[in-house]
PDB file of C-alpha atoms and ligand atoms in Angstrom:
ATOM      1  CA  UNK A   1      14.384  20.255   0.073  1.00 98.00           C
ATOM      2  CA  UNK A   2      16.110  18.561   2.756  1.00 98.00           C
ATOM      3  CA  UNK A   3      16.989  15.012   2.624  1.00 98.00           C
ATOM      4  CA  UNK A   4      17.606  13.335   6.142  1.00 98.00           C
ATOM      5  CA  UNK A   5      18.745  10.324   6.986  1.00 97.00           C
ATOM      6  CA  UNK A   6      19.736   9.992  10.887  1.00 97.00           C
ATOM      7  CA  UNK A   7      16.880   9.885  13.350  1.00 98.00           C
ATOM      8  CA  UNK A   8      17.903  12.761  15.098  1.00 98.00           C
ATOM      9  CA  UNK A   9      18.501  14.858  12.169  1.00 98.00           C
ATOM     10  CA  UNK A  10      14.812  14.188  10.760  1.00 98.00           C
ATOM     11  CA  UNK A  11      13.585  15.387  14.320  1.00 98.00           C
ATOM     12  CA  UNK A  12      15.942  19.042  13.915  1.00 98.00           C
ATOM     13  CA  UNK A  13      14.137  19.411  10.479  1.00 98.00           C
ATOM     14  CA  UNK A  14      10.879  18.376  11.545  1.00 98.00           C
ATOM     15  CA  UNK A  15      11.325  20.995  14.446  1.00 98.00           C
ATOM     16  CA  UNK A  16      11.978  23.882  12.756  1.00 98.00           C
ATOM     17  CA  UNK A  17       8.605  23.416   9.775  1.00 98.00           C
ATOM     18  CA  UNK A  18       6.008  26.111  10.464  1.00 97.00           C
ATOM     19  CA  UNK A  19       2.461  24.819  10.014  1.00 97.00           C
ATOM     20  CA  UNK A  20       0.868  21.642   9.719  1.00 98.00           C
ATOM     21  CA  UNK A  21       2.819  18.325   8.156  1.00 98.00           C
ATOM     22  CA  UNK A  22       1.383  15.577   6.057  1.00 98.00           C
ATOM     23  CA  UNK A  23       3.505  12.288   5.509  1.00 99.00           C
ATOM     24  CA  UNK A  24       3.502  10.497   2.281  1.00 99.00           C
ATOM     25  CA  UNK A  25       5.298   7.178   3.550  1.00 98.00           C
ATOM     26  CA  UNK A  26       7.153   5.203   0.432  1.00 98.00           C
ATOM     27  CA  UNK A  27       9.274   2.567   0.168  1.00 98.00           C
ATOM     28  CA  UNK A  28      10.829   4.683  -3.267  1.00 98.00           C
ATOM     29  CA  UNK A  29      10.709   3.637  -6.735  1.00 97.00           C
ATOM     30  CA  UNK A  30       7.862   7.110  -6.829  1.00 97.00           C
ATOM     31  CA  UNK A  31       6.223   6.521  -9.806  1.00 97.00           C
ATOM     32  CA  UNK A  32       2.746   8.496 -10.877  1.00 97.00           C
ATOM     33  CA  UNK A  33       0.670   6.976  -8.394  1.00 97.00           C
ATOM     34  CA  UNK A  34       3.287   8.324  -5.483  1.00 98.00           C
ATOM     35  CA  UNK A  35       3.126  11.588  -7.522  1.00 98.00           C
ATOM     36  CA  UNK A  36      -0.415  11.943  -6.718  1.00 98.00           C
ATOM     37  CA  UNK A  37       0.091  11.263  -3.174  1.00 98.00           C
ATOM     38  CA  UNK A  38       2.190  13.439  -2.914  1.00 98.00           C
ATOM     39  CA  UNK A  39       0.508  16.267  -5.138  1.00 98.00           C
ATOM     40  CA  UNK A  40      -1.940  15.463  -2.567  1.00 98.00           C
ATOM     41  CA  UNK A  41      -0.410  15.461   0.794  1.00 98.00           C
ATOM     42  CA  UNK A  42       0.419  19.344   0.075  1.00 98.00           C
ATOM     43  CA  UNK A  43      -3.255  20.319  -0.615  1.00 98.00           C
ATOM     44  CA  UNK A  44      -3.954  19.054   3.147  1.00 98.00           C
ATOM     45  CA  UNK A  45      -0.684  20.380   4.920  1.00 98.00           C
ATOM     46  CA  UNK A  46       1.846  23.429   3.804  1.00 98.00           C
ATOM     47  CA  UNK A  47       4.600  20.939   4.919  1.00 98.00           C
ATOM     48  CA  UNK A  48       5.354  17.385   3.107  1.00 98.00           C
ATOM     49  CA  UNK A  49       7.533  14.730   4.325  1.00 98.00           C
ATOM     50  CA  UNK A  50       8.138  11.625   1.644  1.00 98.00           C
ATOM     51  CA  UNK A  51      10.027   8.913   3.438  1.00 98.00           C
ATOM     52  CA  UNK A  52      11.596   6.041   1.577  1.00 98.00           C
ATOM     53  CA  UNK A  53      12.684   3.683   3.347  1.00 98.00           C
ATOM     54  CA  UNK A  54      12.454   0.001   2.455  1.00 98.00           C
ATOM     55  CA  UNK A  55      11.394  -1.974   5.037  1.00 98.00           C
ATOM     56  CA  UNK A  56      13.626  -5.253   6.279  1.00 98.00           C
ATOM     57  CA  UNK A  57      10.683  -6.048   8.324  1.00 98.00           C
ATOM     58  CA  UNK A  58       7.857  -6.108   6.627  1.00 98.00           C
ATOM     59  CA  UNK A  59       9.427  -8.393   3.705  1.00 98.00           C
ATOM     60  CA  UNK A  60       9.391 -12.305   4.487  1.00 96.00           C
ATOM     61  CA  UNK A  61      12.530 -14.495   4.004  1.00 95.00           C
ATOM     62  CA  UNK A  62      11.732 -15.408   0.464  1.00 92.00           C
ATOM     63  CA  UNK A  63      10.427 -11.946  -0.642  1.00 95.00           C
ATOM     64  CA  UNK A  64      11.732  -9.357  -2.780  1.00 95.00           C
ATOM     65  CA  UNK A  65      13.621  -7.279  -0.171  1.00 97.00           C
ATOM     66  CA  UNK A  66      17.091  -7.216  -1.875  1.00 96.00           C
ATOM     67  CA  UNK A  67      16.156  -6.977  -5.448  1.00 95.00           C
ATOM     68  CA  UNK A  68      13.321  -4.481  -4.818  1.00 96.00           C
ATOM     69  CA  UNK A  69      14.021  -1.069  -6.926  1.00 96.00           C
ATOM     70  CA  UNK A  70      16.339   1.541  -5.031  1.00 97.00           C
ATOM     71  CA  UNK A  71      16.499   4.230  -7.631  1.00 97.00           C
ATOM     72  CA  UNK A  72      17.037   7.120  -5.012  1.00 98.00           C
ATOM     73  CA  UNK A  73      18.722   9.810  -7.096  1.00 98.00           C
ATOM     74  CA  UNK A  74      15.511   9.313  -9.763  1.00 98.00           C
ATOM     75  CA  UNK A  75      13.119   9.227  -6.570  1.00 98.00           C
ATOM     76  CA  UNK A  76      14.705  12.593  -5.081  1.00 98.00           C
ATOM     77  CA  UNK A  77      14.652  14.517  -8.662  1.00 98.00           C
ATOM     78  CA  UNK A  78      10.290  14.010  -8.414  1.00 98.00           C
ATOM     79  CA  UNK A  79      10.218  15.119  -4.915  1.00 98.00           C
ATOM     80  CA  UNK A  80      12.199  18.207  -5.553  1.00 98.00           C
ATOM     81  CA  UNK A  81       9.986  18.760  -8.604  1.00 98.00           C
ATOM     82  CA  UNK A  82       6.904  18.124  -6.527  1.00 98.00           C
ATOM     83  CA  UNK A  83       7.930  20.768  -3.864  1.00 98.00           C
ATOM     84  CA  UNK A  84       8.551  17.905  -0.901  1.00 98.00           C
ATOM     85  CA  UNK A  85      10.138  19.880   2.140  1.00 98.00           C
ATOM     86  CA  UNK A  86      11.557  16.708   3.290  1.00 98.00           C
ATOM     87  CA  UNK A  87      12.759  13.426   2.485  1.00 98.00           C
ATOM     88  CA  UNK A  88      13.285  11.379   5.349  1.00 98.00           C
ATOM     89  CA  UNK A  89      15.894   8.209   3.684  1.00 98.00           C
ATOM     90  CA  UNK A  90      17.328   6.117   6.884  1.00 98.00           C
ATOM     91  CA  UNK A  91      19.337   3.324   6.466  1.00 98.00           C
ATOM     92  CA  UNK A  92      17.970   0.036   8.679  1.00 98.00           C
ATOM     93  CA  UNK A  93      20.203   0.140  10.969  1.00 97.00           C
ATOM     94  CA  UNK A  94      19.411   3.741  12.155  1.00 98.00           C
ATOM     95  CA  UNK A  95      15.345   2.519  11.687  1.00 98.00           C
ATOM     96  CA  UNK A  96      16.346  -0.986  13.772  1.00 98.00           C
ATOM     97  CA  UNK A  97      19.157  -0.613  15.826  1.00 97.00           C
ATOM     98  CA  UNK A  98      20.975  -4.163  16.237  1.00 96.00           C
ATOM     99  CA  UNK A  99      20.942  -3.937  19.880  1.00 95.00           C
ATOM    100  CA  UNK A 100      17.205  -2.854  20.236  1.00 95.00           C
ATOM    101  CA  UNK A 101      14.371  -5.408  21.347  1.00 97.00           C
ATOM    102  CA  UNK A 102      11.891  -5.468  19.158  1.00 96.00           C
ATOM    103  CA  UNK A 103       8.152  -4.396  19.511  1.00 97.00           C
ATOM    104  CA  UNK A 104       5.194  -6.228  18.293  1.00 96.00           C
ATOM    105  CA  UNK A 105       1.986  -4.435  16.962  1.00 96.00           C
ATOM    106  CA  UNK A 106      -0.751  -6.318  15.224  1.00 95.00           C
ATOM    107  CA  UNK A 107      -4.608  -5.682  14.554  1.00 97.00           C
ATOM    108  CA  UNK A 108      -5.503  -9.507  14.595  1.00 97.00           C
ATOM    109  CA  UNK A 109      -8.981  -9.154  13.172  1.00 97.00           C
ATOM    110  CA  UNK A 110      -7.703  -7.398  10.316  1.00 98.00           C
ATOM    111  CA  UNK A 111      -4.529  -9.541   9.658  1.00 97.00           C
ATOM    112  CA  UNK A 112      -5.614 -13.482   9.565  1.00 96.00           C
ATOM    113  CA  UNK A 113      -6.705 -13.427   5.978  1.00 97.00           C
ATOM    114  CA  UNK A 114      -5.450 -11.850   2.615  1.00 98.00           C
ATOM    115  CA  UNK A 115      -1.873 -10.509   2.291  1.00 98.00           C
ATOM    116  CA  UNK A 116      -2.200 -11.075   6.023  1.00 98.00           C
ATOM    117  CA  UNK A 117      -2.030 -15.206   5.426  1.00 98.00           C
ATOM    118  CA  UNK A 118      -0.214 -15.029   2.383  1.00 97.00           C
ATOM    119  CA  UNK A 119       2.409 -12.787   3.679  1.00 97.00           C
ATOM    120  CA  UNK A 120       2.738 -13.715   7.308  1.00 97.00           C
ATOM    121  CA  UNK A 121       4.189 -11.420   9.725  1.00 97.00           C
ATOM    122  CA  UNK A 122       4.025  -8.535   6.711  1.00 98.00           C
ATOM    123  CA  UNK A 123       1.749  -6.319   8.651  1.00 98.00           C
ATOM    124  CA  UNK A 124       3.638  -6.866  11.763  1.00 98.00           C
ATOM    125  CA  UNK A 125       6.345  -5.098  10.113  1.00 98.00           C
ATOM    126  CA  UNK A 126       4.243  -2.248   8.553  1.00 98.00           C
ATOM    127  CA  UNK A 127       2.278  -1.520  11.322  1.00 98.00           C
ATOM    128  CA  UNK A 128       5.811  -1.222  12.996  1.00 98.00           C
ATOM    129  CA  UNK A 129       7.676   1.032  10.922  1.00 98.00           C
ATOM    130  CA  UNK A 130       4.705   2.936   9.957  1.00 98.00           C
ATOM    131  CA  UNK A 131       4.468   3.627  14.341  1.00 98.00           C
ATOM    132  CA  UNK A 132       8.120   4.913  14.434  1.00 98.00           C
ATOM    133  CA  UNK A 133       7.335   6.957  11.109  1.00 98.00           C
ATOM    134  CA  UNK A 134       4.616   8.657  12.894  1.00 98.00           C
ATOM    135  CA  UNK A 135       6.373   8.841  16.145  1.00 98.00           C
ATOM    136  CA  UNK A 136       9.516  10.618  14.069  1.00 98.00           C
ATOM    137  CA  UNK A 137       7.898  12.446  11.688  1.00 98.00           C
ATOM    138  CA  UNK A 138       5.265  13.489  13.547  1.00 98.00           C
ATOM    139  CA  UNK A 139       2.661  14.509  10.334  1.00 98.00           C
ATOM    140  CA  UNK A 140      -0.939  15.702  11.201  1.00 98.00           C
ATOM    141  CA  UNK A 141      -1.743  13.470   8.861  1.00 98.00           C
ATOM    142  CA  UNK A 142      -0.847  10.407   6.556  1.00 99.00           C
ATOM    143  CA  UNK A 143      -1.266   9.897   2.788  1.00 98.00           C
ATOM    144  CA  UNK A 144      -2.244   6.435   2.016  1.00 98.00           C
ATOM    145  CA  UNK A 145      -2.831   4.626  -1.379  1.00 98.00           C
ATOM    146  CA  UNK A 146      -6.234   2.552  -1.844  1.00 98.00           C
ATOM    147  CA  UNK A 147      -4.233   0.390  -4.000  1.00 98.00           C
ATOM    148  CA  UNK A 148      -2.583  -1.117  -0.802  1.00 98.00           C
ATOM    149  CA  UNK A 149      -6.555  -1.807   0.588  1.00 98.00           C
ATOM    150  CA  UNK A 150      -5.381  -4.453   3.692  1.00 98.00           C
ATOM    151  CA  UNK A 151      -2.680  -2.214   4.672  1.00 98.00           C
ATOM    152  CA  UNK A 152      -4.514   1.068   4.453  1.00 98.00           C
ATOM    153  CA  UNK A 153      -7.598  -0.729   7.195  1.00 98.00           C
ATOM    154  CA  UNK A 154      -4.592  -1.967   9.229  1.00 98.00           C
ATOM    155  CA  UNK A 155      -2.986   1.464   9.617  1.00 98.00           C
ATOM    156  CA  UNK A 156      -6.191   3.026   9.898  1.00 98.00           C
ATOM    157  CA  UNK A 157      -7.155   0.608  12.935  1.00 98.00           C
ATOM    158  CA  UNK A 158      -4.355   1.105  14.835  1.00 98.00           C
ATOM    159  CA  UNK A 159      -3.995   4.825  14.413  1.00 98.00           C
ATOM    160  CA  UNK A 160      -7.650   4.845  15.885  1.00 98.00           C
ATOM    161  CA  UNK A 161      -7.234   2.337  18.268  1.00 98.00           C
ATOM    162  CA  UNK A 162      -3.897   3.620  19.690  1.00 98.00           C
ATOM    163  CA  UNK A 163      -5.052   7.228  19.380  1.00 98.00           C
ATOM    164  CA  UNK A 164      -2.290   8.486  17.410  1.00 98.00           C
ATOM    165  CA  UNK A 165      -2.584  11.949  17.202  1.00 98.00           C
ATOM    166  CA  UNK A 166      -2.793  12.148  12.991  1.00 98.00           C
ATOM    167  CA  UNK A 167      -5.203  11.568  10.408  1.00 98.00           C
ATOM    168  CA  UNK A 168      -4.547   8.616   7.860  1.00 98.00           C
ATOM    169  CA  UNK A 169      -6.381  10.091   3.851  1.00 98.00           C
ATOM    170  CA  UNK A 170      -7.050   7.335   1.949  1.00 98.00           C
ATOM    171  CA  UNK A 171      -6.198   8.272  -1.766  1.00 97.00           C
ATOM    172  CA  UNK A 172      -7.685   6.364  -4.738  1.00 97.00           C
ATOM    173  CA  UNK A 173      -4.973   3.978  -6.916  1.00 98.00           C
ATOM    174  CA  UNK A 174      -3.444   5.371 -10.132  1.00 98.00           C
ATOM    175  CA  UNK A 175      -4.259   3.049 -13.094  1.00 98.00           C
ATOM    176  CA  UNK A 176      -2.049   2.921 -16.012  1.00 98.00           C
ATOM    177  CA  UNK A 177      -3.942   3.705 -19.325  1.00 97.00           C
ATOM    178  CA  UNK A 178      -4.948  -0.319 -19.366  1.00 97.00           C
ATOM    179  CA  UNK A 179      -6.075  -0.015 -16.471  1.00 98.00           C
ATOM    180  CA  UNK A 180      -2.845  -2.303 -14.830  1.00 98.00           C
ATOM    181  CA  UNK A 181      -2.858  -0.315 -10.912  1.00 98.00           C
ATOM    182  CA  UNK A 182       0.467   1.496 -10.645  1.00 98.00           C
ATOM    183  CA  UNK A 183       3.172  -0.303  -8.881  1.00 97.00           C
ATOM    184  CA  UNK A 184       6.994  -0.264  -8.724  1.00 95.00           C
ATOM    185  CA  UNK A 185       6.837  -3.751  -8.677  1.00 95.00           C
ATOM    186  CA  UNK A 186       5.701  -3.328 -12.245  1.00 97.00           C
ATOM    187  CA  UNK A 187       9.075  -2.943 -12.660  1.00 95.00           C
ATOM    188  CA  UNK A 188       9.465  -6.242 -12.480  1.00 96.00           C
ATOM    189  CA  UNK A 189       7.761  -7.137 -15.516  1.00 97.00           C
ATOM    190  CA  UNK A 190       8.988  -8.400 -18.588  1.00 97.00           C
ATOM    191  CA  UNK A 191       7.856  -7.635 -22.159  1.00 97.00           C
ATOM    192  CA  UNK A 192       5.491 -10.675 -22.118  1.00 97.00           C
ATOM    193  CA  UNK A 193       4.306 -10.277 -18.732  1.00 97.00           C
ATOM    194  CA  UNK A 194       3.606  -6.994 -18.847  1.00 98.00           C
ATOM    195  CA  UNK A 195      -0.018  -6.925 -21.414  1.00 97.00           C
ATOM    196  CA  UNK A 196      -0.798 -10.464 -19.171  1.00 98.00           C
ATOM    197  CA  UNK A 197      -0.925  -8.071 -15.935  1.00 98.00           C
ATOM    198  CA  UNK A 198      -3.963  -6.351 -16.979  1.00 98.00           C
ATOM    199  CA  UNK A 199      -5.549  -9.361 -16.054  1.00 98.00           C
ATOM    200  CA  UNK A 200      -5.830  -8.188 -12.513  1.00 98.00           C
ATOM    201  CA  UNK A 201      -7.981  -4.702 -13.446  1.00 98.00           C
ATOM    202  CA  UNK A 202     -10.374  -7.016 -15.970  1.00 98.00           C
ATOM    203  CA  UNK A 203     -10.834  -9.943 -13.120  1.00 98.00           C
ATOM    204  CA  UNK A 204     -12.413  -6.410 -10.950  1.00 98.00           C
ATOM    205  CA  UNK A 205     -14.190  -5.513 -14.001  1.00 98.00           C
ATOM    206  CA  UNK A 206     -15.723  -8.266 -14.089  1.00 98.00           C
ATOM    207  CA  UNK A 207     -16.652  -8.495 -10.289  1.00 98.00           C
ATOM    208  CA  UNK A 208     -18.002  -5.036 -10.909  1.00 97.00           C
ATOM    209  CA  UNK A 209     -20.208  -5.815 -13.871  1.00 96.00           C
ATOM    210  CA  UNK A 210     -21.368  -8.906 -12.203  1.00 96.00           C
ATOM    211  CA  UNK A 211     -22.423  -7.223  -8.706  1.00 95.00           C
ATOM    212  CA  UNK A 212     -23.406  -3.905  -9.955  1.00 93.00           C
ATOM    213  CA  UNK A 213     -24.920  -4.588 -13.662  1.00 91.00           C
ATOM    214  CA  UNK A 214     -26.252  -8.011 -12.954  1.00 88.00           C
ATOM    215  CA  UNK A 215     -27.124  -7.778  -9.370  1.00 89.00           C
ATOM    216  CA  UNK A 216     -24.938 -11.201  -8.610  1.00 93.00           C
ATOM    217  CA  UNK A 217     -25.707 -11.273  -4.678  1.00 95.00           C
ATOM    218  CA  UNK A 218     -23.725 -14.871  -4.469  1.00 97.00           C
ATOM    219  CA  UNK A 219     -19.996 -14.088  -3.066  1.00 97.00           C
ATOM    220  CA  UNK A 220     -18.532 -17.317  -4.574  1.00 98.00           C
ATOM    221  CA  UNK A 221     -20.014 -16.688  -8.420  1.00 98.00           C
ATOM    222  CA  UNK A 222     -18.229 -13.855  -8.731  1.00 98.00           C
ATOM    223  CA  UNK A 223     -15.156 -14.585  -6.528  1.00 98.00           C
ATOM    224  CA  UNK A 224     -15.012 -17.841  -9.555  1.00 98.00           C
ATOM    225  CA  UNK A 225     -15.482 -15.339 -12.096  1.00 98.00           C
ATOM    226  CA  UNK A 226     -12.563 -13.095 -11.028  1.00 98.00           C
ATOM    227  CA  UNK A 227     -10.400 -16.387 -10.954  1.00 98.00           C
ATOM    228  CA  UNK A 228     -11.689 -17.520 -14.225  1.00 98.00           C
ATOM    229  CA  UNK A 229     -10.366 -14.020 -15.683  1.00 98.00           C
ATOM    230  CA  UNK A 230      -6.964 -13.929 -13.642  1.00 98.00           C
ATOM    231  CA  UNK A 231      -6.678 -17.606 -15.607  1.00 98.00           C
ATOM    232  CA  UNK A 232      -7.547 -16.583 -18.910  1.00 98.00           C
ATOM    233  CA  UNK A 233      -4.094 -14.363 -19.070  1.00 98.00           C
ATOM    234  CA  UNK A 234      -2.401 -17.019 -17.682  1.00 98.00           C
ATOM    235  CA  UNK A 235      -2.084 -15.457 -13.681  1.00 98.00           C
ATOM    236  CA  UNK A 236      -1.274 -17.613 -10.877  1.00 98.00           C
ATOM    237  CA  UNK A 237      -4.312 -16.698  -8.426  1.00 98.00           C
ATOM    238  CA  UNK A 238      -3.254 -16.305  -4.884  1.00 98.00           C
ATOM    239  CA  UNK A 239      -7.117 -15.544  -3.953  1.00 98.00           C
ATOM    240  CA  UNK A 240      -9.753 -13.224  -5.743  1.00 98.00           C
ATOM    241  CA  UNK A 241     -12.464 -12.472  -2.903  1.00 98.00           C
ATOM    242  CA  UNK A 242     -15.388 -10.356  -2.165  1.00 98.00           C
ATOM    243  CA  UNK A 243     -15.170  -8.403   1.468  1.00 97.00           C
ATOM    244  CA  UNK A 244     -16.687  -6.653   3.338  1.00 96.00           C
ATOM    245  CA  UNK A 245     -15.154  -2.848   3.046  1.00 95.00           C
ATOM    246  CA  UNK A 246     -14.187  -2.268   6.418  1.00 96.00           C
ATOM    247  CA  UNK A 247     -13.579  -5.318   8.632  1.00 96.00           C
ATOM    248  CA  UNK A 248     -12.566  -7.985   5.642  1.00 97.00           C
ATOM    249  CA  UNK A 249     -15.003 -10.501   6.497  1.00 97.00           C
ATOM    250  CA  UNK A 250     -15.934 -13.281   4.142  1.00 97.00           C
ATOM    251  CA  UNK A 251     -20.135 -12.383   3.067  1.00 96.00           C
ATOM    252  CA  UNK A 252     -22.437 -15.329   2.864  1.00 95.00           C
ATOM    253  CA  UNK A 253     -24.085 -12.654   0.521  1.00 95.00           C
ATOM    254  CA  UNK A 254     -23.539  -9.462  -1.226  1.00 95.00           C
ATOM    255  CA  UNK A 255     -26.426  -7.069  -0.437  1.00 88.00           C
ATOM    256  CA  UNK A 256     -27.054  -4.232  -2.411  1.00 78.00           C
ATOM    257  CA  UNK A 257     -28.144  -1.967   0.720  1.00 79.00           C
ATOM    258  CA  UNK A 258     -24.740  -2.394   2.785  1.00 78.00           C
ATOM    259  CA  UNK A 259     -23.427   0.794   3.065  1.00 79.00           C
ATOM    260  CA  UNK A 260     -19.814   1.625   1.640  1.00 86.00           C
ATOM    261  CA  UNK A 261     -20.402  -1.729  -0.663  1.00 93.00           C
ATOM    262  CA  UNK A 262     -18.020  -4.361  -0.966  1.00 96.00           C
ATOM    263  CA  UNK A 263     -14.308  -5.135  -1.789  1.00 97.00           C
ATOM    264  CA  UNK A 264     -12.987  -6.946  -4.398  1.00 98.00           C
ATOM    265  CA  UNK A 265      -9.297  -7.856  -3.878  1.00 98.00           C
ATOM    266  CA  UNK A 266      -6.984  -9.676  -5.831  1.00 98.00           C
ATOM    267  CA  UNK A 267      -3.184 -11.403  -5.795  1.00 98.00           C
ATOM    268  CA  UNK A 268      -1.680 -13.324  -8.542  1.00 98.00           C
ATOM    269  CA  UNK A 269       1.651 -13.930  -9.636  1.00 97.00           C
ATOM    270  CA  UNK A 270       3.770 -13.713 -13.063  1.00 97.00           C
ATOM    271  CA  UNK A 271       6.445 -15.626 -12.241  1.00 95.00           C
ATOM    272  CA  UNK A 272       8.707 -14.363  -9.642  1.00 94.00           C
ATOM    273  CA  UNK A 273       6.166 -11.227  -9.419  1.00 96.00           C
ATOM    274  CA  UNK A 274       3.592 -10.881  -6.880  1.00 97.00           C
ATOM    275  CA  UNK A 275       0.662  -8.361  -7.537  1.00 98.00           C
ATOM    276  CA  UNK A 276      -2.052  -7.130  -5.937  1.00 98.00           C
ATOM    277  CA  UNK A 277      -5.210  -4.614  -6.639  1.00 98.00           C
ATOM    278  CA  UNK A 278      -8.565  -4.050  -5.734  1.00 98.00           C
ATOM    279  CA  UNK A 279     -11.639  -2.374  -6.130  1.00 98.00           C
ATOM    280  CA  UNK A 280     -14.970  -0.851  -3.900  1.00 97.00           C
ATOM    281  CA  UNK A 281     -17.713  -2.272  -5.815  1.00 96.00           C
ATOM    282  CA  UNK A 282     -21.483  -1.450  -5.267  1.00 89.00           C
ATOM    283  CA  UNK A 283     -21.242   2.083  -3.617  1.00 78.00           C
ATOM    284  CA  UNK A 284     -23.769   4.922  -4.868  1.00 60.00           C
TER     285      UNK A 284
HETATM  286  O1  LIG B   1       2.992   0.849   1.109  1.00 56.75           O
HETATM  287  C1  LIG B   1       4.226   0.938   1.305  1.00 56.75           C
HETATM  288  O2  LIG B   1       4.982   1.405   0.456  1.00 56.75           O
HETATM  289  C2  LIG B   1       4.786   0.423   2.626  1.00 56.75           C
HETATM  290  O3  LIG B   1       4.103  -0.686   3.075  1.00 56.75           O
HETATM  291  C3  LIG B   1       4.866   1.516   3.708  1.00 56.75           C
HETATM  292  C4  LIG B   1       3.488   2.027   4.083  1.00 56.75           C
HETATM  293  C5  LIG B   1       5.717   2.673   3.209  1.00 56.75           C
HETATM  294  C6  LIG B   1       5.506   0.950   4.968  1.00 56.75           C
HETATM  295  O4  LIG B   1       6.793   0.495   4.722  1.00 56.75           O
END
């Protein structure tokens, strides 16, 4: 396995793989969930690239940028063990040169609501870095998590829109045995916070029991019931909503013939700890 940090070095290493690449992009701390992107990325490519790389731009001013997880000798160990060809680990400045101007991309119809308005300018900065990693890297094709739902229609829109010559896979999140969505922000939690977390997966139970058990058609009974959940283990709700699964749109009503379903999505904090899942709810 080669780990690469300069640009240019990435681009020698890239150049000499035979065969197709897929790109598993991380921002490290791999735990099982990147694992399984990973074990998936090589069943679609005989090449894998893993970067890690956490991104200065896509954190806001009062985010977790400096005290989020950099365990890199831990995070190269599981891609060696996962058979990784690549690890592509720049530093920011060889990502953002000081002197360089910066570019802008943004999917506005995607980006208003959500993470987007919680978060702003956070997709600005993934769409961004996730552009130069497919410029650099130049994959076939992209592993993405579901877990990450906002950021996965984002990519997905621009890579279409901008015709990027790759393929983004969605891949479904990895659930601890609880059911808490894998995250190395779960990391962050602390011996009580951690059984209060599973709040999150039993607030999208609940959506799911409502919509697809009980036929709830009414958006704002079960985006109530998710918040009434996220309460009960003491969660700071950020917003629980129901969405449409592909452009994000509030529903006046949740019908059970729209194709692909809906989305439940979820953020709520634990003190200084900021989570987020989801769940497709109403499909097949
Ligand atoms: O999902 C992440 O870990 C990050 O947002 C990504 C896609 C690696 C871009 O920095």
């Amino acid at each position: 396995m080669q780990v690469c940090a300069p640009i240019v070095e990435l681009r020698a290493a890239r150049a000499a793989l035979r065969g197709d690449v897929a790109l598993v992009p991380t921002m490290g701390a791999l735990h099982a969930g990147h694992a399984a992107l990973i074990e998936h990325a090589r069943t679609l490519a005989p090449n894998v690239i893993v970067s890690i790389f956490v991104n200065p731009t896509q954190f806001g001013p009062h985010e977790d940028f400096e005290r989020y997880p950099r365990p890199i000798e831990q995070d190269l160990v599981l891609c060696r063990k996962l058979g990784v060809q690549i690890v592509f680990n720049p530093t920011p400045q060889q990502m953002y040169p000081p002197q360089r101007i910066a570019t802008q991309l943004t999917t506005p119809a995607l980006v208003g609501d959500l993470e987007g308005a919680c978060r702003p300018g956070h997709f600005d900065g993934v769409c961004r870095v996730c552009c130069k990693l497919f410029n650099i890297c130049q994959p076939q094709v992209a592993v993405f998590g579901r877990k990450d739902y906002q950021q996965l229609r984002v990519v997905t829109a621009m890579v279409e829109d901008l015709d990027l010559p790759l393929r983004i896979e969605p891949m479904d999140t990895v659930r601890e045995e609880d059911g808490l969505a894998m995250s190395s922000r779960n990391r962050y939690l602390d011996a009580e916070q951690r059984p209060r977390a599973v709040g999150l997966y039993k607030a999208l139970c609940q959506a799911k029991a409502m919509i697809e058990q009980a036929e709830e058609t009414d958006p704002a009974a079960v985006e109530e019931a998710m918040r009434c959940v996220l309460r009960t283990h003491q969660l700071e709700v950020e917003y629980a909503a129901v969405r449409h699964p592909l452009a994000l749109h509030p529903l006046d009503v949740i019908d059970p013939a729209l194709t692909g379903g809906v989305v439940a999505l979820i953020a709520a904090r634990l003190g200084a700890t900021r989570l987020i899942d989801n769940m497709v709810l109403g499909v097949g």
